[in-house]
């Protein structure tokens, strides 16, 4: 596949091109590192993936990028072409200046809330799992201390 020729490819050629090769072309044409989610969304758009296909292939492409020697992770989910970086700079500390923060506070909060809802969903509890205040008051101090020590051991 010729570099810089994504725009000239037919839909059939794009379908036949490996996802990882499309990522290479995208990075080559842009000339700077890109976030994985942006790379994947562009590959999915080029290939015309359905939502189901997007879900099916997201991990596959990430794995392919990881094992393909043409790519280097230069930050939090930020990928570039290895040839852009001299060998002695191909370390996390050396490319730190190129790191773009991929932290999405709203997304993180939404994911935490979903996880918290699942954890504390009363529908998932059996009657034996529910521990009411009356039962707690009936415990003596020694039992409470033992339970707290067990909790600390788990942390």
mmCIF file of C-alpha atoms in Angstrom:
data_model
loop_
_atom_site.group_PDB
_atom_site.id
_atom_site.type_symbol
_atom_site.label_atom_id
_atom_site.label_comp_id
_atom_site.label_asym_id
_atom_site.label_seq_id
_atom_site.Cartn_x
_atom_site.Cartn_y
_atom_site.Cartn_z
ATOM 1 C CA UNK A 1 0.000 0.000 0.000
ATOM 2 C CA UNK A 2 1.376 3.408 -0.954
ATOM 3 C CA UNK A 3 1.829 5.922 1.857
ATOM 4 C CA UNK A 4 -0.426 8.951 1.859
ATOM 5 C CA UNK A 5 -2.941 7.450 -0.524
ATOM 6 C CA UNK A 6 -5.949 6.816 1.744
ATOM 7 C CA UNK A 7 -8.062 9.322 -0.143
ATOM 8 C CA UNK A 8 -7.431 7.572 -3.450
ATOM 9 C CA UNK A 9 -8.422 4.088 -2.262
ATOM 10 C CA UNK A 10 -11.707 2.624 -3.440
ATOM 11 C CA UNK A 11 -14.160 1.303 -0.847
ATOM 12 C CA UNK A 12 -13.254 -2.232 -1.951
ATOM 13 C CA UNK A 13 -9.526 -1.565 -1.443
ATOM 14 C CA UNK A 14 -10.244 -0.164 2.021
ATOM 15 C CA UNK A 15 -12.295 -3.258 2.930
ATOM 16 C CA UNK A 16 -9.415 -5.476 1.803
ATOM 17 C CA UNK A 17 -6.755 -3.476 3.664
ATOM 18 C CA UNK A 18 -5.850 -4.695 7.152
ATOM 19 C CA UNK A 19 -7.003 -2.397 9.946
ATOM 20 C CA UNK A 20 -3.440 -2.059 11.244
ATOM 21 C CA UNK A 21 -2.269 -0.896 7.809
ATOM 22 C CA UNK A 22 -5.000 1.734 7.766
ATOM 23 C CA UNK A 23 -3.782 2.939 11.168
ATOM 24 C CA UNK A 24 -0.262 3.220 9.756
ATOM 25 C CA UNK A 25 -1.527 5.300 6.838
ATOM 26 C CA UNK A 26 -3.623 7.512 9.113
ATOM 27 C CA UNK A 27 -0.633 8.258 11.348
ATOM 28 C CA UNK A 28 1.680 8.733 8.378
ATOM 29 C CA UNK A 29 -0.678 11.213 6.741
ATOM 30 C CA UNK A 30 -1.332 13.132 9.973
ATOM 31 C CA UNK A 31 2.352 13.252 10.871
ATOM 32 C CA UNK A 32 1.810 13.235 14.630
ATOM 33 C CA UNK A 33 0.630 10.817 17.339
ATOM 34 C CA UNK A 34 -3.081 10.149 17.714
ATOM 35 C CA UNK A 35 -5.245 8.778 20.484
ATOM 36 C CA UNK A 36 -6.238 5.139 20.022
ATOM 37 C CA UNK A 37 -9.953 5.948 20.218
ATOM 38 C CA UNK A 38 -9.557 8.459 17.364
ATOM 39 C CA UNK A 39 -7.560 5.986 15.289
ATOM 40 C CA UNK A 40 -10.155 3.283 15.849
ATOM 41 C CA UNK A 41 -13.093 5.556 15.077
ATOM 42 C CA UNK A 42 -11.456 6.585 11.802
ATOM 43 C CA UNK A 43 -10.702 2.968 10.832
ATOM 44 C CA UNK A 44 -14.293 2.017 11.682
ATOM 45 C CA UNK A 45 -15.579 4.919 9.578
ATOM 46 C CA UNK A 46 -13.350 3.998 6.622
ATOM 47 C CA UNK A 47 -14.402 0.360 6.756
ATOM 48 C CA UNK A 48 -18.069 1.193 7.371
ATOM 49 C CA UNK A 49 -18.289 -0.865 10.568
ATOM 50 C CA UNK A 50 -21.615 -1.385 12.284
ATOM 51 C CA UNK A 51 -21.819 -0.879 16.055
ATOM 52 C CA UNK A 52 -21.525 -4.662 16.478
ATOM 53 C CA UNK A 53 -18.396 -4.788 14.319
ATOM 54 C CA UNK A 54 -16.910 -1.855 16.232
ATOM 55 C CA UNK A 55 -17.361 -3.779 19.469
ATOM 56 C CA UNK A 56 -15.998 -6.974 17.941
ATOM 57 C CA UNK A 57 -12.796 -5.472 16.489
ATOM 58 C CA UNK A 58 -11.724 -2.855 19.062
ATOM 59 C CA UNK A 59 -9.512 -5.226 21.075
ATOM 60 C CA UNK A 60 -8.178 -6.963 17.958
ATOM 61 C CA UNK A 61 -6.865 -3.720 16.492
ATOM 62 C CA UNK A 62 -5.352 -2.652 19.808
ATOM 63 C CA UNK A 63 -3.506 -5.976 20.012
ATOM 64 C CA UNK A 64 -2.293 -5.678 16.420
ATOM 65 C CA UNK A 65 -0.937 -2.170 17.045
ATOM 66 C CA UNK A 66 0.813 -3.384 20.201
ATOM 67 C CA UNK A 67 2.636 -6.229 18.474
ATOM 68 C CA UNK A 68 3.373 -4.444 15.188
ATOM 69 C CA UNK A 69 6.895 -3.033 15.284
ATOM 70 C CA UNK A 70 5.930 0.052 13.268
ATOM 71 C CA UNK A 71 4.067 1.658 16.184
ATOM 72 C CA UNK A 72 5.027 3.057 19.561
ATOM 73 C CA UNK A 73 2.880 4.125 22.486
ATOM 74 C CA UNK A 74 4.034 7.612 23.436
ATOM 75 C CA UNK A 75 1.549 8.386 26.188
ATOM 76 C CA UNK A 76 -1.786 7.492 27.667
ATOM 77 C CA UNK A 77 -3.418 5.738 24.714
ATOM 78 C CA UNK A 78 -1.403 7.934 22.334
ATOM 79 C CA UNK A 79 0.176 6.120 19.390
ATOM 80 C CA UNK A 80 2.764 7.227 16.884
ATOM 81 C CA UNK A 81 5.050 5.701 14.289
ATOM 82 C CA UNK A 82 8.235 4.250 15.709
ATOM 83 C CA UNK A 83 10.280 5.742 12.886
ATOM 84 C CA UNK A 84 9.464 9.221 14.216
ATOM 85 C CA UNK A 85 11.522 8.565 17.356
ATOM 86 C CA UNK A 86 15.249 7.777 17.496
ATOM 87 C CA UNK A 87 15.938 4.489 19.280
ATOM 88 C CA UNK A 88 17.399 6.236 22.319
ATOM 89 C CA UNK A 89 14.203 8.292 22.673
ATOM 90 C CA UNK A 90 11.858 5.308 22.528
ATOM 91 C CA UNK A 91 11.226 5.272 26.270
ATOM 92 C CA UNK A 92 8.364 6.623 28.349
ATOM 93 C CA UNK A 93 10.462 9.351 29.960
ATOM 94 C CA UNK A 94 12.012 10.512 26.691
ATOM 95 C CA UNK A 95 8.683 10.999 24.933
ATOM 96 C CA UNK A 96 6.900 12.497 27.939
ATOM 97 C CA UNK A 97 6.842 15.899 26.221
ATOM 98 C CA UNK A 98 4.605 14.419 23.503
ATOM 99 C CA UNK A 99 2.012 13.024 25.907
ATOM 100 C CA UNK A 100 -1.516 14.275 25.484
ATOM 101 C CA UNK A 101 -3.848 13.541 28.367
ATOM 102 C CA UNK A 102 -6.591 11.130 27.328
ATOM 103 C CA UNK A 103 -8.351 11.387 30.682
ATOM 104 C CA UNK A 104 -12.033 12.148 30.260
ATOM 105 C CA UNK A 105 -13.395 13.122 33.671
ATOM 106 C CA UNK A 106 -17.056 12.866 32.619
ATOM 107 C CA UNK A 107 -16.540 9.415 31.086
ATOM 108 C CA UNK A 108 -14.618 8.259 34.163
ATOM 109 C CA UNK A 109 -17.431 9.505 36.418
ATOM 110 C CA UNK A 110 -20.103 7.790 34.298
ATOM 111 C CA UNK A 111 -18.193 4.499 34.339
ATOM 112 C CA UNK A 112 -17.709 4.746 38.107
ATOM 113 C CA UNK A 113 -21.403 5.435 38.660
ATOM 114 C CA UNK A 114 -22.413 2.455 36.489
ATOM 115 C CA UNK A 115 -19.999 0.205 38.353
ATOM 116 C CA UNK A 116 -21.200 1.528 41.694
ATOM 117 C CA UNK A 117 -24.839 0.972 40.697
ATOM 118 C CA UNK A 118 -24.057 -2.621 39.769
ATOM 119 C CA UNK A 119 -22.194 -3.211 43.008
ATOM 120 C CA UNK A 120 -24.927 -1.804 45.201
ATOM 121 C CA UNK A 121 -27.912 -3.022 43.226
ATOM 122 C CA UNK A 122 -30.304 -4.517 45.809
ATOM 123 C CA UNK A 123 -31.666 -6.937 43.200
ATOM 124 C CA UNK A 124 -28.336 -8.781 43.311
ATOM 125 C CA UNK A 125 -28.538 -9.344 47.061
ATOM 126 C CA UNK A 126 -29.965 -12.400 48.755
ATOM 127 C CA UNK A 127 -31.876 -12.017 52.013
ATOM 128 C CA UNK A 128 -28.853 -13.468 53.817
ATOM 129 C CA UNK A 129 -26.645 -10.709 52.365
ATOM 130 C CA UNK A 130 -28.673 -7.904 53.900
ATOM 131 C CA UNK A 131 -27.289 -6.818 57.267
ATOM 132 C CA UNK A 132 -29.672 -4.537 59.110
ATOM 133 C CA UNK A 133 -28.894 -2.167 61.978
ATOM 134 C CA UNK A 134 -30.546 -4.380 64.607
ATOM 135 C CA UNK A 135 -28.217 -7.275 63.767
ATOM 136 C CA UNK A 136 -25.246 -4.932 63.919
ATOM 137 C CA UNK A 137 -26.230 -3.652 67.375
ATOM 138 C CA UNK A 138 -26.417 -7.242 68.625
ATOM 139 C CA UNK A 139 -22.750 -7.871 67.808
ATOM 140 C CA UNK A 140 -20.356 -7.449 70.668
ATOM 141 C CA UNK A 141 -17.270 -5.252 70.316
ATOM 142 C CA UNK A 142 -14.950 -8.225 69.819
ATOM 143 C CA UNK A 143 -16.918 -9.456 66.790
ATOM 144 C CA UNK A 144 -16.916 -5.950 65.313
ATOM 145 C CA UNK A 145 -13.131 -5.646 65.768
ATOM 146 C CA UNK A 146 -12.598 -9.060 64.144
ATOM 147 C CA UNK A 147 -14.736 -8.076 61.160
ATOM 148 C CA UNK A 148 -12.879 -4.767 60.786
ATOM 149 C CA UNK A 149 -9.510 -6.580 60.924
ATOM 150 C CA UNK A 150 -10.678 -8.956 58.197
ATOM 151 C CA UNK A 151 -11.685 -5.966 56.067
ATOM 152 C CA UNK A 152 -8.256 -4.350 56.586
ATOM 153 C CA UNK A 153 -6.536 -7.587 55.554
ATOM 154 C CA UNK A 154 -8.426 -7.487 52.274
ATOM 155 C CA UNK A 155 -7.213 -3.966 51.492
#
